[in-house]
CSV table of C-alpha atoms in Angstrom, one decimal:
chain,number,residue,atom,x,y,z
H,6,UNK,CA,0.0,0.0,0.0
H,7,UNK,CA,1.6,3.3,-1.0
H,8,UNK,CA,2.3,5.7,1.7
H,9,UNK,CA,0.4,9.0,1.8
H,10,UNK,CA,2.2,12.0,0.2
H,11,UNK,CA,4.4,13.9,2.6
H,12,UNK,CA,3.7,17.6,3.2
H,13,UNK,CA,6.9,18.5,1.4
H,14,UNK,CA,5.6,16.9,-1.8
H,15,UNK,CA,2.0,18.3,-1.9
H,16,UNK,CA,0.5,21.2,-3.7
H,17,UNK,CA,0.9,23.4,-0.6
H,18,UNK,CA,4.7,22.9,-0.7
H,19,UNK,CA,4.7,23.8,-4.3
H,20,UNK,CA,3.0,27.1,-3.6
H,21,UNK,CA,5.4,27.8,-0.7
H,22,UNK,CA,8.4,27.3,-3.1
H,23,UNK,CA,6.8,29.8,-5.5
H,24,UNK,CA,5.9,32.3,-2.8
H,25,UNK,CA,9.3,34.2,-2.8
H,26,UNK,CA,9.2,34.6,-6.6
H,27,UNK,CA,5.6,35.8,-6.4
H,28,UNK,CA,6.5,38.3,-3.8
H,29,UNK,CA,9.5,39.5,-5.9
H,30,UNK,CA,7.3,40.0,-9.0
H,31,UNK,CA,4.6,41.8,-7.0
H,32,UNK,CA,7.2,44.1,-5.3
H,33,UNK,CA,8.9,44.8,-8.6
H,34,UNK,CA,5.5,45.9,-10.2
H,35,UNK,CA,4.6,48.1,-7.2
H,36,UNK,CA,8.1,49.5,-7.0
H,37,UNK,CA,8.1,50.5,-10.6
H,38,UNK,CA,5.1,52.8,-9.9
H,39,UNK,CA,5.6,53.8,-6.3
H,40,UNK,CA,9.3,54.2,-5.8
H,41,UNK,CA,10.5,55.8,-9.1
H,42,UNK,CA,10.5,59.3,-7.7
H,43,UNK,CA,11.8,58.3,-4.3
H,44,UNK,CA,14.9,56.3,-5.3
H,45,UNK,CA,16.4,58.8,-7.8
H,46,UNK,CA,19.4,61.1,-8.1
H,47,UNK,CA,17.2,64.0,-7.3
H,48,UNK,CA,16.0,62.4,-4.1
H,49,UNK,CA,19.7,61.7,-3.1
H,50,UNK,CA,20.6,65.3,-3.8
H,51,UNK,CA,17.6,66.6,-1.8
H,52,UNK,CA,18.4,64.4,1.3
H,53,UNK,CA,22.2,64.4,1.1
H,54,UNK,CA,22.7,66.5,4.2
H,55,UNK,CA,20.5,64.3,6.3
H,56,UNK,CA,22.2,61.2,5.0
H,57,UNK,CA,25.7,62.6,5.8
H,58,UNK,CA,24.7,63.7,9.2
H,59,UNK,CA,23.3,60.2,10.0
H,60,UNK,CA,26.4,58.6,8.7
H,61,UNK,CA,28.6,60.8,10.8
H,62,UNK,CA,26.6,60.2,14.0
H,63,UNK,CA,25.9,56.4,13.5
H,64,UNK,CA,28.4,55.0,11.0
H,65,UNK,CA,27.8,51.3,11.7
H,66,UNK,CA,24.0,51.7,11.6
H,67,UNK,CA,24.4,53.8,8.4
H,68,UNK,CA,26.4,50.9,6.8
H,69,UNK,CA,23.9,48.3,7.8
H,70,UNK,CA,20.9,50.4,6.7
H,71,UNK,CA,22.5,51.1,3.4
H,72,UNK,CA,23.4,47.5,2.7
H,73,UNK,CA,20.0,46.3,3.7
H,74,UNK,CA,18.3,48.8,1.5
H,75,UNK,CA,20.5,47.8,-1.4
H,76,UNK,CA,19.9,44.1,-0.9
H,77,UNK,CA,16.1,44.8,-0.9
H,78,UNK,CA,16.4,46.9,-4.1
H,79,UNK,CA,18.2,44.2,-6.0
H,80,UNK,CA,16.4,41.2,-4.3
H,81,UNK,CA,13.0,42.6,-5.2
H,82,UNK,CA,14.1,44.0,-8.6
H,83,UNK,CA,13.1,47.5,-7.6
H,84,UNK,CA,14.2,50.6,-9.4
H,85,UNK,CA,17.2,52.4,-8.1
H,86,UNK,CA,20.1,50.0,-8.4
H,87,UNK,CA,22.4,52.6,-10.0
H,88,UNK,CA,21.4,55.3,-7.5
H,89,UNK,CA,22.1,52.9,-4.7
H,90,UNK,CA,25.6,52.3,-6.0
H,91,UNK,CA,26.2,56.0,-6.3
H,92,UNK,CA,24.9,56.5,-2.8
H,93,UNK,CA,27.4,53.9,-1.5
H,94,UNK,CA,30.3,55.9,-3.1
H,95,UNK,CA,28.8,59.2,-1.9
H,96,UNK,CA,28.4,58.1,1.7
H,97,UNK,CA,31.5,55.9,2.2
H,98,UNK,CA,33.9,56.9,-0.5
H,99,UNK,CA,35.5,54.6,-3.2
H,100,UNK,CA,36.8,52.4,-0.4
H,101,UNK,CA,35.1,50.9,1.6
H,102,UNK,CA,32.1,52.0,-0.5
H,103,UNK,CA,32.8,49.6,-3.3
H,104,UNK,CA,33.0,46.7,-0.8
H,105,UNK,CA,29.6,47.6,0.6
H,106,UNK,CA,28.2,47.9,-2.9
H,107,UNK,CA,29.5,44.6,-4.1
H,108,UNK,CA,28.4,42.7,-1.0
H,109,UNK,CA,24.9,44.1,-1.1
H,110,UNK,CA,24.3,43.8,-4.8
H,111,UNK,CA,25.8,40.3,-4.9
H,112,UNK,CA,23.6,39.2,-1.9
H,113,UNK,CA,20.5,40.6,-3.5
H,114,UNK,CA,21.3,38.8,-6.8
H,115,UNK,CA,21.8,35.5,-5.1
H,116,UNK,CA,18.4,36.0,-3.4
H,117,UNK,CA,16.7,36.5,-6.8
H,118,UNK,CA,18.5,33.5,-8.2
H,119,UNK,CA,17.4,31.3,-5.4
H,120,UNK,CA,13.8,32.5,-5.5
H,121,UNK,CA,13.5,31.9,-9.3
H,122,UNK,CA,15.1,28.5,-9.1
H,123,UNK,CA,12.9,27.4,-6.2
H,124,UNK,CA,9.8,28.8,-7.9
H,125,UNK,CA,10.0,27.9,-11.6
H,126,UNK,CA,13.6,27.7,-12.7
H,127,UNK,CA,14.1,24.0,-12.0
H,128,UNK,CA,10.9,23.1,-13.8
H,129,UNK,CA,11.8,25.3,-16.8
H,130,UNK,CA,15.3,23.8,-16.9
H,131,UNK,CA,13.9,20.3,-16.9
H,132,UNK,CA,11.4,21.0,-19.6
H,133,UNK,CA,14.1,22.5,-21.8
H,134,UNK,CA,16.2,19.4,-21.4
H,135,UNK,CA,13.3,17.2,-22.4
H,136,UNK,CA,12.2,19.3,-25.3
H,137,UNK,CA,15.3,18.9,-27.3
H,138,UNK,CA,15.7,21.2,-30.3
H,139,UNK,CA,17.5,24.6,-30.5
H,140,UNK,CA,16.7,25.8,-27.0
H,141,UNK,CA,18.1,22.6,-25.5
H,142,UNK,CA,21.2,22.8,-27.5
H,143,UNK,CA,21.7,26.4,-26.3
H,144,UNK,CA,21.3,25.3,-22.8
H,145,UNK,CA,23.8,22.5,-23.2
H,146,UNK,CA,26.2,25.0,-24.8
H,147,UNK,CA,25.8,27.4,-21.9
H,148,UNK,CA,26.5,24.6,-19.4
H,149,UNK,CA,29.6,23.6,-21.2
H,150,UNK,CA,30.9,27.2,-21.0
H,151,UNK,CA,29.2,28.2,-17.7
H,152,UNK,CA,32.1,30.2,-16.2
H,153,UNK,CA,32.7,32.2,-19.4
H,154,UNK,CA,29.0,33.0,-20.0
H,155,UNK,CA,28.4,33.9,-16.4
H,156,UNK,CA,31.3,36.3,-16.3
H,157,UNK,CA,30.4,37.8,-19.7
H,158,UNK,CA,26.9,38.6,-18.5
H,159,UNK,CA,28.4,40.5,-15.6
H,160,UNK,CA,31.1,42.3,-17.5
H,161,UNK,CA,29.3,43.4,-20.6
H,162,UNK,CA,27.5,46.7,-19.8
H,163,UNK,CA,24.8,45.9,-22.4
H,164,UNK,CA,23.4,43.0,-20.3
H,165,UNK,CA,20.9,44.2,-17.7
H,166,UNK,CA,21.6,43.2,-14.2
H,167,UNK,CA,18.2,41.6,-13.7
H,168,UNK,CA,18.7,39.5,-16.8
H,169,UNK,CA,22.0,38.2,-15.5
H,170,UNK,CA,20.2,37.2,-12.4
H,171,UNK,CA,17.3,35.4,-14.1
H,172,UNK,CA,18.8,33.5,-17.0
H,173,UNK,CA,21.2,31.3,-15.0
H,174,UNK,CA,18.3,30.2,-12.7
H,175,UNK,CA,16.3,29.1,-15.7
H,176,UNK,CA,19.0,27.1,-17.3
H,177,UNK,CA,20.1,25.2,-14.2
H,178,UNK,CA,23.4,26.9,-13.3
H,179,UNK,CA,24.7,25.8,-9.9
H,180,UNK,CA,24.4,28.1,-6.9
H,181,UNK,CA,28.2,28.1,-6.2
H,182,UNK,CA,29.1,29.1,-9.7
H,183,UNK,CA,26.4,31.8,-9.9
H,184,UNK,CA,27.6,33.2,-6.5
H,185,UNK,CA,31.3,33.3,-7.3
H,186,UNK,CA,30.8,34.8,-10.8
H,187,UNK,CA,28.4,37.4,-9.5
H,188,UNK,CA,30.5,38.7,-6.6
H,189,UNK,CA,33.6,38.8,-8.7
H,190,UNK,CA,32.0,39.8,-12.0
H,191,UNK,CA,30.3,42.9,-10.7
H,192,UNK,CA,33.5,44.4,-9.1
H,193,UNK,CA,34.7,46.3,-12.2
H,194,UNK,CA,31.3,48.0,-12.8
H,195,UNK,CA,30.9,48.7,-9.1
H,196,UNK,CA,34.3,50.4,-9.1
H,197,UNK,CA,33.3,52.7,-11.9
H,198,UNK,CA,30.0,53.8,-10.4
H,199,UNK,CA,31.2,53.9,-6.8
H,200,UNK,CA,34.0,56.3,-8.0
H,201,UNK,CA,31.4,58.4,-9.7
H,202,UNK,CA,29.4,58.4,-6.4
H,203,UNK,CA,32.5,59.4,-4.4
H,204,UNK,CA,32.7,62.6,-6.5
H,205,UNK,CA,29.1,63.6,-6.1
H,206,UNK,CA,29.9,66.2,-3.4
H,207,UNK,CA,31.4,68.4,-6.1
H,208,UNK,CA,28.6,67.6,-8.5
H,209,UNK,CA,26.0,68.6,-5.9
H,210,UNK,CA,27.9,71.8,-5.1
H,211,UNK,CA,27.9,72.8,-8.7
H,212,UNK,CA,24.2,71.9,-9.1
H,213,UNK,CA,25.0,69.3,-11.8
H,214,UNK,CA,24.1,65.7,-12.4
H,215,UNK,CA,26.5,62.7,-12.5
H,216,UNK,CA,27.8,61.5,-15.8
H,217,UNK,CA,26.6,57.9,-15.9
H,218,UNK,CA,27.7,57.6,-19.5
H,219,UNK,CA,31.3,57.4,-18.2
H,220,UNK,CA,31.0,53.6,-18.4
H,221,UNK,CA,30.7,53.9,-22.2
H,222,UNK,CA,33.8,56.1,-22.6
H,223,UNK,CA,36.9,54.3,-24.0
H,224,UNK,CA,39.1,54.5,-20.8
H,225,UNK,CA,36.4,52.6,-19.0
H,226,UNK,CA,34.7,50.5,-21.7
H,227,UNK,CA,37.8,49.1,-23.2
H,228,UNK,CA,39.2,47.6,-20.0
H,229,UNK,CA,35.7,46.1,-19.3
H,230,UNK,CA,35.6,44.6,-22.8
H,231,UNK,CA,39.1,43.3,-22.3
H,232,UNK,CA,38.0,41.5,-19.2
H,233,UNK,CA,35.0,40.2,-21.1
H,234,UNK,CA,37.4,38.9,-23.8
H,235,UNK,CA,39.5,37.1,-21.2
H,236,UNK,CA,36.3,35.5,-19.8
H,237,UNK,CA,35.3,34.4,-23.3
H,238,UNK,CA,38.7,33.0,-24.1
H,239,UNK,CA,38.2,29.5,-22.7
H,240,UNK,CA,34.9,29.2,-24.5
H,241,UNK,CA,36.5,30.3,-27.8
H,242,UNK,CA,39.4,27.8,-27.4
H,243,UNK,CA,36.9,25.0,-26.6
H,244,UNK,CA,34.9,25.7,-29.7
H,245,UNK,CA,38.1,25.9,-31.8
H,246,UNK,CA,39.2,22.5,-30.5
H,247,UNK,CA,35.9,21.0,-31.5
H,248,UNK,CA,36.3,22.4,-35.0
H,249,UNK,CA,33.5,22.9,-37.6
């Protein structure tokens, strides 16, 4: 006589696994409408004196509050990721600001990855494997070159941060590889935007706005593309060995 299904295998457990992803989607939709004007460069400029005063009076609490807010922004795919990175540089300087930015952004990204994989990612990955065809071949190709692809998604500025969080969860990337490639891969971009944030004091004093296009200028873009080329090199060599 078969044993009754355990609670972990029933429909209720399935919904519980999907709950984090549902919350993220709901928060992202609400945040897009409700937080757009509150997490912006203008809001940072308007509240800069209060933020600096709080940092000076309660440095540790300021660090913890900033990192928690950044984790929530990334983890729930809310608007304001770039502003958060700038804020880290503005409040804490290039160093240790870049450390706080990388730790917070990476932690939020891992949270999204886990929520998607628990919710639908594993099922989608299994269906892709069973379906065969072009999509399955693409998935197999990605798995053969996981490290290269994961680092490329982090290093190439054209790839949105949220896409780099979602795609690996849907194709079955391991948590360890996603985590390592995320924390290391976002360092170059974080250095650029944290350095911009560290110079916001002068920008505010002049009544200007930060030049976020700096990441597309040759002195910044070329080193990033060079790192991306290094990340892609193992994949290129593997394809070359296979031949046509």
